[in-house]
């Protein structure tokens, strides 16, 4: 798997602000989606390399059948000191796993629905190997009743996702440059688990996957340098306050990930990124017996003009992570350039990255 990379972002004691459309400054997401990560990388890439390099890279994304690289959204990882292992959380596919008792009034349904992210070990079992088992039902019922019982789900960390980070609101004051009037507000921040001085504490952060269609050491070196600069400047909002700074590990794909990617018994694929494409292309990728999806709006602001005037990007709707398709969805860049902005094109990445899955099929016959 020489063309795959796994990148872990360690924020240490630094806080981060990852805004989402419509949630405001007081709230923050615990992770960054693929379109935002792509934009951050391309913007930083443009500061390191020539205009021609950036234009050529974007041209390759827009015109080539296979893009120069695909990347996932970021998701949470956790290093468990006691077990000396990493837990990688993945988005739960929106289709049920094999053997899930669909349609019954089950006492564990709510507990199942609350598991939006699954440890790699559980994800693999449910969506590639054994499927849903009776022991999983017992564990979910116990968890819903807050009974403390040992189970494979508990040991894998399925119920510990919210323990990996804390949310806080910090007070802020804005001062009008003309009137000097003040405005008091709060900004939401995320802080991940971090090591103590003795380094005997669990720590967590974000990770993402990067896939090159073919070996490209030159582009990989450039992206590595880009991530170095981004790490110093910070990812997300409130960077002027020092938020979002991180260190990172750039690694070849671990063996447990190779098994997931090489799975051969699939009947579908589940997104690890956002996805956007032209309607006519998507129509050929949807099968109602398999496809399960969630669509979310993506918007934001552009601040690229010399005047510093902000303009709102065109809003697009994208398929969210966990959406399930019968074939690997390809996707493409969405042109979101504002009508009155003519300095350069603005893109959001809707290029898909997915994993093979074996899901429960609905029969409409």
Short mmCIF file of the C-alpha atoms (twelve columns), coordinates in Angstrom:
data_MODEL
# 
_entry.id   MODEL 
# 
loop_
_atom_site.group_PDB 
_atom_site.id 
_atom_site.type_symbol 
_atom_site.label_atom_id 
_atom_site.label_alt_id 
_atom_site.label_comp_id 
_atom_site.label_asym_id 
_atom_site.label_seq_id 
_atom_site.Cartn_x 
_atom_site.Cartn_y 
_atom_site.Cartn_z 
_atom_site.pdbx_PDB_model_num 
ATOM 1   C CA . UNK A 1   0.000   0.000   0.000   1 
ATOM 2   C CA . UNK A 2   2.814   2.376   -0.957  1 
ATOM 3   C CA . UNK A 3   0.367   4.925   -2.370  1 
ATOM 4   C CA . UNK A 4   -1.512  5.417   0.908   1 
ATOM 5   C CA . UNK A 5   -0.505  7.605   3.830   1 
ATOM 6   C CA . UNK A 6   -2.007  8.011   7.302   1 
ATOM 7   C CA . UNK A 7   -1.395  11.410  8.913   1 
ATOM 8   C CA . UNK A 8   -2.001  11.965  12.629  1 
ATOM 9   C CA . UNK A 9   -2.395  15.518  13.929  1 
ATOM 10  C CA . UNK A 10  -1.439  16.009  17.588  1 
ATOM 11  C CA . UNK A 11  -2.704  19.314  19.000  1 
ATOM 12  C CA . UNK A 12  -1.111  18.755  22.410  1 
ATOM 13  C CA . UNK A 13  -2.383  21.337  24.888  1 
ATOM 14  C CA . UNK A 14  -3.509  23.704  22.118  1 
ATOM 15  C CA . UNK A 15  -7.208  24.376  21.678  1 
ATOM 16  C CA . UNK A 16  -8.889  24.429  18.250  1 
ATOM 17  C CA . UNK A 17  -11.974 25.972  16.687  1 
ATOM 18  C CA . UNK A 18  -13.507 24.062  13.784  1 
ATOM 19  C CA . UNK A 19  -16.519 26.008  12.576  1 
ATOM 20  C CA . UNK A 20  -19.400 24.541  10.601  1 
ATOM 21  C CA . UNK A 21  -22.072 26.155  8.462   1 
ATOM 22  C CA . UNK A 22  -24.818 27.570  10.654  1 
ATOM 23  C CA . UNK A 23  -23.481 26.733  14.129  1 
ATOM 24  C CA . UNK A 24  -21.963 30.153  14.941  1 
ATOM 25  C CA . UNK A 25  -18.850 31.110  16.870  1 
ATOM 26  C CA . UNK A 26  -20.157 29.770  20.167  1 
ATOM 27  C CA . UNK A 27  -20.168 26.216  18.851  1 
ATOM 28  C CA . UNK A 28  -17.424 24.110  17.300  1 
ATOM 29  C CA . UNK A 29  -17.102 20.725  15.662  1 
ATOM 30  C CA . UNK A 30  -14.562 18.252  17.004  1 
ATOM 31  C CA . UNK A 31  -13.119 17.578  13.540  1 
ATOM 32  C CA . UNK A 32  -12.492 19.029  10.073  1 
ATOM 33  C CA . UNK A 33  -14.252 17.805  6.947   1 
ATOM 34  C CA . UNK A 34  -12.412 16.934  3.741   1 
ATOM 35  C CA . UNK A 35  -13.397 20.075  1.792   1 
ATOM 36  C CA . UNK A 36  -12.098 22.349  4.552   1 
ATOM 37  C CA . UNK A 37  -8.894  20.331  4.902   1 
ATOM 38  C CA . UNK A 38  -8.365  20.444  1.128   1 
ATOM 39  C CA . UNK A 39  -8.866  24.224  1.085   1 
ATOM 40  C CA . UNK A 40  -6.401  24.692  3.939   1 
ATOM 41  C CA . UNK A 41  -3.788  22.582  2.161   1 
ATOM 42  C CA . UNK A 42  -4.216  24.298  -1.221  1 
ATOM 43  C CA . UNK A 43  -4.141  27.789  0.337   1 
ATOM 44  C CA . UNK A 44  -0.935  26.930  2.193   1 
ATOM 45  C CA . UNK A 45  0.505   25.208  -0.900  1 
ATOM 46  C CA . UNK A 46  -0.040  28.459  -2.820  1 
ATOM 47  C CA . UNK A 47  2.117   30.318  -0.303  1 
ATOM 48  C CA . UNK A 48  5.022   27.902  -0.655  1 
ATOM 49  C CA . UNK A 49  5.092   27.351  -4.390  1 
ATOM 50  C CA . UNK A 50  4.709   29.363  -7.568  1 
ATOM 51  C CA . UNK A 51  1.449   30.439  -9.153  1 
ATOM 52  C CA . UNK A 52  2.197   28.076  -12.023 1 
ATOM 53  C CA . UNK A 53  2.578   25.119  -9.644  1 
ATOM 54  C CA . UNK A 54  -0.791  25.835  -8.019  1 
ATOM 55  C CA . UNK A 55  -2.566  26.349  -11.344 1 
ATOM 56  C CA . UNK A 56  -1.117  23.096  -12.714 1 
ATOM 57  C CA . UNK A 57  -2.211  21.159  -9.618  1 
ATOM 58  C CA . UNK A 58  -5.771  22.500  -9.832  1 
ATOM 59  C CA . UNK A 59  -5.853  21.857  -13.588 1 
ATOM 60  C CA . UNK A 60  -4.902  18.237  -12.940 1 
ATOM 61  C CA . UNK A 61  -7.747  17.974  -10.411 1 
ATOM 62  C CA . UNK A 62  -10.262 19.430  -12.863 1 
ATOM 63  C CA . UNK A 63  -9.198  17.770  -16.101 1 
ATOM 64  C CA . UNK A 64  -7.604  14.413  -15.333 1 
ATOM 65  C CA . UNK A 65  -9.767  11.317  -14.973 1 
ATOM 66  C CA . UNK A 66  -7.972  10.415  -11.744 1 
ATOM 67  C CA . UNK A 67  -7.087  13.328  -9.407  1 
ATOM 68  C CA . UNK A 68  -3.495  13.800  -8.164  1 
ATOM 69  C CA . UNK A 69  -4.595  12.644  -4.706  1 
ATOM 70  C CA . UNK A 70  -7.672  11.885  -2.653  1 
ATOM 71  C CA . UNK A 71  -8.034  12.649  1.027   1 
ATOM 72  C CA . UNK A 72  -10.490 11.751  3.738   1 
ATOM 73  C CA . UNK A 73  -12.081 14.012  6.280   1 
ATOM 74  C CA . UNK A 74  -10.332 14.109  9.630   1 
ATOM 75  C CA . UNK A 75  -11.509 11.778  12.357  1 
ATOM 76  C CA . UNK A 76  -10.476 11.216  15.950  1 
ATOM 77  C CA . UNK A 77  -7.755  8.823   17.020  1 
ATOM 78  C CA . UNK A 78  -6.900  7.871   20.585  1 
ATOM 79  C CA . UNK A 79  -3.702  6.374   21.941  1 
ATOM 80  C CA . UNK A 80  -4.434  4.094   24.898  1 
ATOM 81  C CA . UNK A 81  -1.358  3.896   27.104  1 
ATOM 82  C CA . UNK A 82  -2.490  0.767   28.965  1 
ATOM 83  C CA . UNK A 83  -2.879  -1.246  25.755  1 
ATOM 84  C CA . UNK A 84  -0.094  0.573   23.863  1 
ATOM 85  C CA . UNK A 85  -2.277  0.907   20.783  1 
ATOM 86  C CA . UNK A 86  -4.085  3.469   18.669  1 
ATOM 87  C CA . UNK A 87  -7.867  3.474   18.315  1 
ATOM 88  C CA . UNK A 88  -8.983  4.990   15.016  1 
ATOM 89  C CA . UNK A 89  -12.615 6.081   14.865  1 
ATOM 90  C CA . UNK A 90  -14.416 5.852   11.523  1 
ATOM 91  C CA . UNK A 91  -17.845 7.194   10.531  1 
ATOM 92  C CA . UNK A 92  -20.538 4.553   10.888  1 
ATOM 93  C CA . UNK A 93  -22.042 3.765   7.461   1 
ATOM 94  C CA . UNK A 94  -25.644 4.855   7.077   1 
ATOM 95  C CA . UNK A 95  -26.691 1.329   6.059   1 
ATOM 96  C CA . UNK A 96  -27.186 -1.421  8.634   1 
ATOM 97  C CA . UNK A 97  -24.470 -4.082  8.983   1 
ATOM 98  C CA . UNK A 98  -25.125 -7.654  7.957   1 
ATOM 99  C CA . UNK A 99  -27.263 -9.624  10.467  1 
ATOM 100 C CA . UNK A 100 -28.689 -6.476  12.049  1 
ATOM 101 C CA . UNK A 101 -32.347 -7.235  13.012  1 
ATOM 102 C CA . UNK A 102 -33.951 -4.511  10.898  1 
ATOM 103 C CA . UNK A 103 -37.575 -3.569  11.557  1 
ATOM 104 C CA . UNK A 104 -37.902 -4.927  15.094  1 
ATOM 105 C CA . UNK A 105 -38.764 -2.727  18.053  1 
ATOM 106 C CA . UNK A 106 -35.481 -3.272  19.813  1 
ATOM 107 C CA . UNK A 107 -34.364 -1.954  23.157  1 
ATOM 108 C CA . UNK A 108 -30.894 -1.144  21.820  1 
ATOM 109 C CA . UNK A 109 -31.966 0.910   18.785  1 
ATOM 110 C CA . UNK A 110 -31.227 4.288   20.402  1 
ATOM 111 C CA . UNK A 111 -27.849 3.110   21.659  1 
ATOM 112 C CA . UNK A 112 -26.981 1.879   18.168  1 
ATOM 113 C CA . UNK A 113 -28.011 5.179   16.568  1 
ATOM 114 C CA . UNK A 114 -25.865 7.180   19.000  1 
ATOM 115 C CA . UNK A 115 -22.739 5.394   17.794  1 
ATOM 116 C CA . UNK A 116 -21.914 7.815   14.996  1 
ATOM 117 C CA . UNK A 117 -18.256 6.786   15.013  1 
ATOM 118 C CA . UNK A 118 -16.911 3.268   15.444  1 
ATOM 119 C CA . UNK A 119 -13.443 2.029   16.395  1 
ATOM 120 C CA . UNK A 120 -11.675 0.423   13.446  1 
ATOM 121 C CA . UNK A 121 -11.962 -2.995  15.106  1 
ATOM 122 C CA . UNK A 122 -15.765 -2.744  15.424  1 
ATOM 123 C CA . UNK A 123 -16.160 -1.101  12.003  1 
ATOM 124 C CA . UNK A 124 -14.297 -3.983  10.383  1 
ATOM 125 C CA . UNK A 125 -16.374 -6.622  12.191  1 
ATOM 126 C CA . UNK A 126 -19.730 -5.042  11.409  1 
ATOM 127 C CA . UNK A 127 -19.096 -3.981  7.821   1 
ATOM 128 C CA . UNK A 128 -16.539 -6.416  6.464   1 
ATOM 129 C CA . UNK A 129 -16.377 -9.684  8.398   1 
ATOM 130 C CA . UNK A 130 -18.821 -11.164 10.935  1 
ATOM 131 C CA . UNK A 131 -21.489 -8.491  10.840  1 
ATOM 132 C CA . UNK A 132 -23.724 -7.674  13.818  1 
ATOM 133 C CA . UNK A 133 -23.734 -10.345 16.547  1 
ATOM 134 C CA . UNK A 134 -25.937 -11.240 19.509  1 
ATOM 135 C CA . UNK A 135 -23.156 -10.153 21.873  1 
ATOM 136 C CA . UNK A 136 -23.272 -6.679  20.302  1 
ATOM 137 C CA . UNK A 137 -26.986 -6.506  21.056  1 
ATOM 138 C CA . UNK A 138 -26.343 -7.460  24.690  1 
ATOM 139 C CA . UNK A 139 -23.598 -4.835  25.007  1 
ATOM 140 C CA . UNK A 140 -25.787 -2.079  23.537  1 
ATOM 141 C CA . UNK A 141 -28.696 -2.941  25.837  1 
ATOM 142 C CA . UNK A 142 -26.358 -2.851  28.858  1 
ATOM 143 C CA . UNK A 143 -24.883 0.466   27.731  1 
ATOM 144 C CA . UNK A 144 -28.360 1.969   27.298  1 
ATOM 145 C CA . UNK A 145 -29.185 0.888   30.868  1 
ATOM 146 C CA . UNK A 146 -25.791 2.163   32.088  1 
ATOM 147 C CA . UNK A 147 -24.866 -1.309  33.266  1 
ATOM 148 C CA . UNK A 148 -21.115 -1.822  33.505  1 
ATOM 149 C CA . UNK A 149 -20.419 -5.149  31.799  1 
ATOM 150 C CA . UNK A 150 -17.383 -6.342  29.890  1 
ATOM 151 C CA . UNK A 151 -17.944 -6.663  26.166  1 
ATOM 152 C CA . UNK A 152 -15.980 -6.557  22.935  1 
ATOM 153 C CA . UNK A 153 -17.605 -3.211  22.077  1 
ATOM 154 C CA . UNK A 154 -16.524 -1.699  25.388  1 
ATOM 155 C CA . UNK A 155 -12.997 -3.106  25.148  1 
ATOM 156 C CA . UNK A 156 -12.642 -1.703  21.630  1 
ATOM 157 C CA . UNK A 157 -13.602 1.792   22.823  1 
ATOM 158 C CA . UNK A 158 -16.980 2.024   21.099  1 
ATOM 159 C CA . UNK A 159 -18.508 3.954   24.015  1 
ATOM 160 C CA . UNK A 160 -15.536 6.267   24.695  1 
ATOM 161 C CA . UNK A 161 -15.647 8.613   21.715  1 
ATOM 162 C CA . UNK A 162 -16.790 11.614  23.788  1 
ATOM 163 C CA . UNK A 163 -13.957 11.025  26.268  1 
ATOM 164 C CA . UNK A 164 -11.371 11.986  23.665  1 
ATOM 165 C CA . UNK A 165 -12.020 15.739  23.790  1 
ATOM 166 C CA . UNK A 166 -13.615 18.514  25.827  1 
ATOM 167 C CA . UNK A 167 -15.599 21.539  24.699  1 
ATOM 168 C CA . UNK A 168 -15.296 24.989  26.266  1 
ATOM 169 C CA . UNK A 169 -16.472 28.535  25.567  1 
ATOM 170 C CA . UNK A 170 -13.992 31.361  25.934  1 
ATOM 171 C CA . UNK A 171 -15.128 34.973  26.405  1 
ATOM 172 C CA . UNK A 172 -14.067 37.459  23.711  1 
ATOM 173 C CA . UNK A 173 -14.407 41.212  23.241  1 
ATOM 174 C CA . UNK A 174 -14.606 42.883  19.816  1 
ATOM 175 C CA . UNK A 175 -13.784 46.610  19.571  1 
ATOM 176 C CA . UNK A 176 -15.194 48.678  16.701  1 
ATOM 177 C CA . UNK A 177 -12.329 50.453  14.894  1 
ATOM 178 C CA . UNK A 178 -14.382 53.608  14.292  1 
ATOM 179 C CA . UNK A 179 -16.651 54.050  17.296  1 
ATOM 180 C CA . UNK A 180 -14.512 52.036  19.768  1 
ATOM 181 C CA . UNK A 181 -17.685 50.432  21.041  1 
ATOM 182 C CA . UNK A 182 -17.299 46.925  22.437  1 
ATOM 183 C CA . UNK A 183 -19.161 43.713  21.796  1 
ATOM 184 C CA . UNK A 184 -18.909 40.794  24.225  1 
ATOM 185 C CA . UNK A 185 -19.255 37.258  22.829  1 
ATOM 186 C CA . UNK A 186 -18.108 33.680  23.337  1 
ATOM 187 C CA . UNK A 187 -16.177 31.358  21.036  1 
ATOM 188 C CA . UNK A 188 -16.327 27.580  21.259  1 
ATOM 189 C CA . UNK A 189 -13.087 25.596  21.417  1 
ATOM 190 C CA . UNK A 190 -12.109 21.940  21.399  1 
ATOM 191 C CA . UNK A 191 -9.266  20.499  23.451  1 
ATOM 192 C CA . UNK A 192 -8.150  16.939  22.883  1 
ATOM 193 C CA . UNK A 193 -6.690  14.649  25.511  1 
ATOM 194 C CA . UNK A 194 -2.997  15.338  25.873  1 
ATOM 195 C CA . UNK A 195 -0.045  13.693  27.570  1 
ATOM 196 C CA . UNK A 196 1.003   14.787  31.025  1 
ATOM 197 C CA . UNK A 197 4.629   15.344  32.008  1 
ATOM 198 C CA . UNK A 198 5.142   11.658  32.811  1 
ATOM 199 C CA . UNK A 199 3.602   10.678  29.434  1 
ATOM 200 C CA . UNK A 200 1.443   8.027   31.050  1 
ATOM 201 C CA . UNK A 201 -1.892  9.464   30.005  1 
ATOM 202 C CA . UNK A 202 -4.073  8.650   27.020  1 
ATOM 203 C CA . UNK A 203 -3.903  11.240  24.285  1 
ATOM 204 C CA . UNK A 204 -6.021  11.923  21.228  1 
ATOM 205 C CA . UNK A 205 -6.092  14.044  18.106  1 
ATOM 206 C CA . UNK A 206 -7.199  13.927  14.495  1 
ATOM 207 C CA . UNK A 207 -6.075  11.775  11.585  1 
ATOM 208 C CA . UNK A 208 -6.799  11.594  7.876   1 
ATOM 209 C CA . UNK A 209 -5.967  9.305   4.971   1 
ATOM 210 C CA . UNK A 210 -4.202  10.400  1.818   1 
ATOM 211 C CA . UNK A 211 -4.247  8.317   -1.367  1 
ATOM 212 C CA . UNK A 212 -2.115  8.849   -4.464  1 
ATOM 213 C CA . UNK A 213 -3.333  6.991   -7.599  1 
ATOM 214 C CA . UNK A 214 0.318   6.279   -8.391  1 
ATOM 215 C CA . UNK A 215 3.595   6.881   -6.643  1 
ATOM 216 C CA . UNK A 216 4.470   10.571  -6.834  1 
ATOM 217 C CA . UNK A 217 7.365   11.349  -4.512  1 
ATOM 218 C CA . UNK A 218 7.662   14.945  -5.735  1 
ATOM 219 C CA . UNK A 219 4.031   15.803  -4.952  1 
ATOM 220 C CA . UNK A 220 4.228   13.910  -1.664  1 
ATOM 221 C CA . UNK A 221 7.270   15.956  -0.616  1 
ATOM 222 C CA . UNK A 222 5.454   19.178  -1.488  1 
ATOM 223 C CA . UNK A 223 2.373   18.178  0.510   1 
ATOM 224 C CA . UNK A 224 4.562   17.202  3.457   1 
ATOM 225 C CA . UNK A 225 6.198   20.649  3.380   1 
ATOM 226 C CA . UNK A 226 2.755   22.251  3.052   1 
ATOM 227 C CA . UNK A 227 1.550   20.417  6.142   1 
ATOM 228 C CA . UNK A 228 4.653   21.588  8.018   1 
ATOM 229 C CA . UNK A 229 3.702   25.211  7.399   1 
ATOM 230 C CA . UNK A 230 0.033   24.569  8.163   1 
ATOM 231 C CA . UNK A 231 1.030   22.952  11.475  1 
ATOM 232 C CA . UNK A 232 2.853   26.125  12.511  1 
ATOM 233 C CA . UNK A 233 0.013   28.436  11.465  1 
ATOM 234 C CA . UNK A 234 -2.861  26.297  12.734  1 
ATOM 235 C CA . UNK A 235 -5.896  24.537  11.321  1 
ATOM 236 C CA . UNK A 236 -9.398  25.957  11.685  1 
ATOM 237 C CA . UNK A 237 -10.500 29.311  13.073  1 
ATOM 238 C CA . UNK A 238 -9.149  31.681  15.736  1 
ATOM 239 C CA . UNK A 239 -5.578  31.093  14.565  1 
ATOM 240 C CA . UNK A 240 -4.579  34.618  15.559  1 
ATOM 241 C CA . UNK A 241 -5.208  33.508  19.139  1 
ATOM 242 C CA . UNK A 242 -2.887  30.526  18.708  1 
ATOM 243 C CA . UNK A 243 -5.651  27.966  18.156  1 
ATOM 244 C CA . UNK A 244 -5.288  24.944  15.895  1 
ATOM 245 C CA . UNK A 245 -1.510  24.467  15.989  1 
ATOM 246 C CA . UNK A 246 -0.317  20.884  15.858  1 
ATOM 247 C CA . UNK A 247 2.525   18.486  15.215  1 
ATOM 248 C CA . UNK A 248 2.020   15.551  12.902  1 
ATOM 249 C CA . UNK A 249 3.162   12.053  11.988  1 
ATOM 250 C CA . UNK A 250 3.244   11.126  8.295   1 
ATOM 251 C CA . UNK A 251 3.224   7.346   8.003   1 
ATOM 252 C CA . UNK A 252 2.709   4.507   5.607   1 
ATOM 253 C CA . UNK A 253 -0.558  2.697   6.118   1 
ATOM 254 C CA . UNK A 254 -0.533  0.389   9.193   1 
ATOM 255 C CA . UNK A 255 -1.381  -3.306  8.589   1 
ATOM 256 C CA . UNK A 256 -4.866  -3.055  10.128  1 
ATOM 257 C CA . UNK A 257 -5.727  -0.375  7.578   1 
ATOM 258 C CA . UNK A 258 -4.387  -2.440  4.695   1 
ATOM 259 C CA . UNK A 259 -6.900  -5.162  5.578   1 
ATOM 260 C CA . UNK A 260 -9.769  -2.677  5.388   1 
ATOM 261 C CA . UNK A 261 -8.737  -1.265  2.024   1 
ATOM 262 C CA . UNK A 262 -8.038  -4.671  0.475   1 
ATOM 263 C CA . UNK A 263 -11.363 -6.215  1.554   1 
ATOM 264 C CA . UNK A 264 -12.705 -8.169  -1.436  1 
ATOM 265 C CA . UNK A 265 -16.178 -9.310  -0.309  1 
ATOM 266 C CA . UNK A 266 -17.939 -5.962  -0.621  1 
ATOM 267 C CA . UNK A 267 -21.339 -5.075  -2.056  1 
ATOM 268 C CA . UNK A 268 -20.951 -1.324  -1.474  1 
ATOM 269 C CA . UNK A 269 -18.623 1.515   -0.496  1 
ATOM 270 C CA . UNK A 270 -18.912 3.940   2.433   1 
ATOM 271 C CA . UNK A 271 -17.582 7.500   2.228   1 
ATOM 272 C CA . UNK A 272 -14.711 8.725   4.392   1 
ATOM 273 C CA . UNK A 273 -14.952 12.166  2.791   1 
ATOM 274 C CA . UNK A 274 -17.550 14.560  1.486   1 
ATOM 275 C CA . UNK A 275 -18.717 13.976  -2.084  1 
ATOM 276 C CA . UNK A 276 -19.968 16.268  -4.836  1 
ATOM 277 C CA . UNK A 277 -20.564 15.619  -8.512  1 
ATOM 278 C CA . UNK A 278 -22.743 16.694  -11.389 1 
ATOM 279 C CA . UNK A 279 -26.307 15.342  -11.177 1 
ATOM 280 C CA . UNK A 280 -26.020 13.282  -14.360 1 
ATOM 281 C CA . UNK A 281 -22.902 11.553  -13.019 1 
ATOM 282 C CA . UNK A 282 -24.510 10.798  -9.656  1 
ATOM 283 C CA . UNK A 283 -27.576 9.235   -11.263 1 
ATOM 284 C CA . UNK A 284 -25.369 6.434   -12.546 1 
ATOM 285 C CA . UNK A 285 -23.987 5.773   -9.060  1 
ATOM 286 C CA . UNK A 286 -27.237 5.383   -7.111  1 
ATOM 287 C CA . UNK A 287 -28.960 2.044   -6.498  1 
ATOM 288 C CA . UNK A 288 -31.954 2.311   -4.170  1 
ATOM 289 C CA . UNK A 289 -31.331 -1.168  -2.753  1 
ATOM 290 C CA . UNK A 290 -27.907 -0.124  -1.510  1 
ATOM 291 C CA . UNK A 291 -27.573 3.646   -1.442  1 
ATOM 292 C CA . UNK A 292 -28.066 5.342   1.940   1 
ATOM 293 C CA . UNK A 293 -26.957 8.919   2.286   1 
ATOM 294 C CA . UNK A 294 -27.068 12.194  4.135   1 
ATOM 295 C CA . UNK A 295 -26.721 15.538  2.323   1 
ATOM 296 C CA . UNK A 296 -25.321 18.620  4.053   1 
ATOM 297 C CA . UNK A 297 -24.850 22.252  2.915   1 
ATOM 298 C CA . UNK A 298 -21.332 23.616  2.531   1 
ATOM 299 C CA . UNK A 299 -20.620 27.330  2.360   1 
ATOM 300 C CA . UNK A 300 -18.307 29.911  3.853   1 
ATOM 301 C CA . UNK A 301 -16.369 33.022  2.984   1 
ATOM 302 C CA . UNK A 302 -13.587 34.047  0.614   1 
ATOM 303 C CA . UNK A 303 -10.939 36.499  1.736   1 
ATOM 304 C CA . UNK A 304 -8.436  36.568  -1.117  1 
ATOM 305 C CA . UNK A 305 -8.681  40.070  -2.513  1 
ATOM 306 C CA . UNK A 306 -5.983  42.723  -1.837  1 
ATOM 307 C CA . UNK A 307 -8.632  44.842  -0.146  1 
ATOM 308 C CA . UNK A 308 -9.382  42.068  2.331   1 
ATOM 309 C CA . UNK A 309 -13.100 42.337  1.565   1 
ATOM 310 C CA . UNK A 310 -14.842 39.071  2.282   1 
ATOM 311 C CA . UNK A 311 -17.280 37.484  -0.121  1 
ATOM 312 C CA . UNK A 312 -19.505 34.517  0.498   1 
ATOM 313 C CA . UNK A 313 -18.744 31.458  -1.582  1 
ATOM 314 C CA . UNK A 314 -21.521 29.793  -3.515  1 
ATOM 315 C CA . UNK A 315 -23.249 27.207  -1.377  1 
ATOM 316 C CA . UNK A 316 -23.271 23.585  -2.507  1 
ATOM 317 C CA . UNK A 317 -24.808 20.443  -1.045  1 
ATOM 318 C CA . UNK A 318 -22.583 17.427  -0.566  1 
ATOM 319 C CA . UNK A 319 -22.974 13.811  0.467   1 
ATOM 320 C CA . UNK A 320 -21.702 13.368  4.014   1 
ATOM 321 C CA . UNK A 321 -19.250 10.852  5.404   1 
ATOM 322 C CA . UNK A 322 -20.857 7.469   6.015   1 
ATOM 323 C CA . UNK A 323 -23.044 7.686   2.911   1 
ATOM 324 C CA . UNK A 324 -23.160 4.326   1.152   1 
ATOM 325 C CA . UNK A 325 -22.981 3.757   -2.608  1 
ATOM 326 C CA . UNK A 326 -22.937 0.554   -4.707  1 
ATOM 327 C CA . UNK A 327 -19.596 1.521   -6.320  1 
ATOM 328 C CA . UNK A 328 -16.632 3.677   -5.246  1 
ATOM 329 C CA . UNK A 329 -17.999 7.237   -5.726  1 
ATOM 330 C CA . UNK A 330 -15.535 9.442   -7.592  1 
ATOM 331 C CA . UNK A 331 -16.641 13.059  -7.112  1 
ATOM 332 C CA . UNK A 332 -14.915 16.219  -8.312  1 
ATOM 333 C CA . UNK A 333 -14.099 19.791  -7.379  1 
ATOM 334 C CA . UNK A 334 -17.108 22.125  -7.126  1 
ATOM 335 C CA . UNK A 335 -16.630 25.647  -8.514  1 
ATOM 336 C CA . UNK A 336 -17.980 27.965  -5.788  1 
ATOM 337 C CA . UNK A 337 -16.533 31.236  -7.106  1 
ATOM 338 C CA . UNK A 338 -18.799 34.196  -6.191  1 
ATOM 339 C CA . UNK A 339 -20.448 36.001  -9.095  1 
ATOM 340 C CA . UNK A 340 -18.529 39.245  -8.474  1 
ATOM 341 C CA . UNK A 341 -15.138 37.633  -7.771  1 
ATOM 342 C CA . UNK A 342 -12.792 37.504  -10.781 1 
ATOM 343 C CA . UNK A 343 -9.284  37.213  -9.317  1 
ATOM 344 C CA . UNK A 344 -9.166  33.420  -9.510  1 
ATOM 345 C CA . UNK A 345 -11.430 30.386  -9.279  1 
ATOM 346 C CA . UNK A 346 -12.575 29.140  -5.860  1 
ATOM 347 C CA . UNK A 347 -13.119 25.401  -5.440  1 
ATOM 348 C CA . UNK A 348 -14.469 23.081  -2.775  1 
ATOM 349 C CA . UNK A 349 -13.328 19.485  -2.851  1 
ATOM 350 C CA . UNK A 350 -16.080 16.960  -3.465  1 
ATOM 351 C CA . UNK A 351 -13.572 14.272  -4.466  1 
ATOM 352 C CA . UNK A 352 -14.594 11.039  -2.815  1 
ATOM 353 C CA . UNK A 353 -12.562 8.608   -0.753  1 
ATOM 354 C CA . UNK A 354 -14.332 5.463   0.418   1 
ATOM 355 C CA . UNK A 355 -13.864 2.023   1.939   1 
ATOM 356 C CA . UNK A 356 -15.406 -1.251  0.712   1 
ATOM 357 C CA . UNK A 357 -18.301 -2.466  2.864   1 
ATOM 358 C CA . UNK A 358 -20.712 -5.370  3.064   1 
ATOM 359 C CA . UNK A 359 -24.049 -3.943  4.192   1 
ATOM 360 C CA . UNK A 360 -27.596 -5.147  4.702   1 
ATOM 361 C CA . UNK A 361 -29.510 -4.818  1.414   1 
ATOM 362 C CA . UNK A 362 -33.072 -3.517  1.246   1 
ATOM 363 C CA . UNK A 363 -35.234 -5.258  -1.333  1 
ATOM 364 C CA . UNK A 364 -37.897 -3.102  -2.962  1 
ATOM 365 C CA . UNK A 365 -39.423 -5.933  -4.978  1 
# 
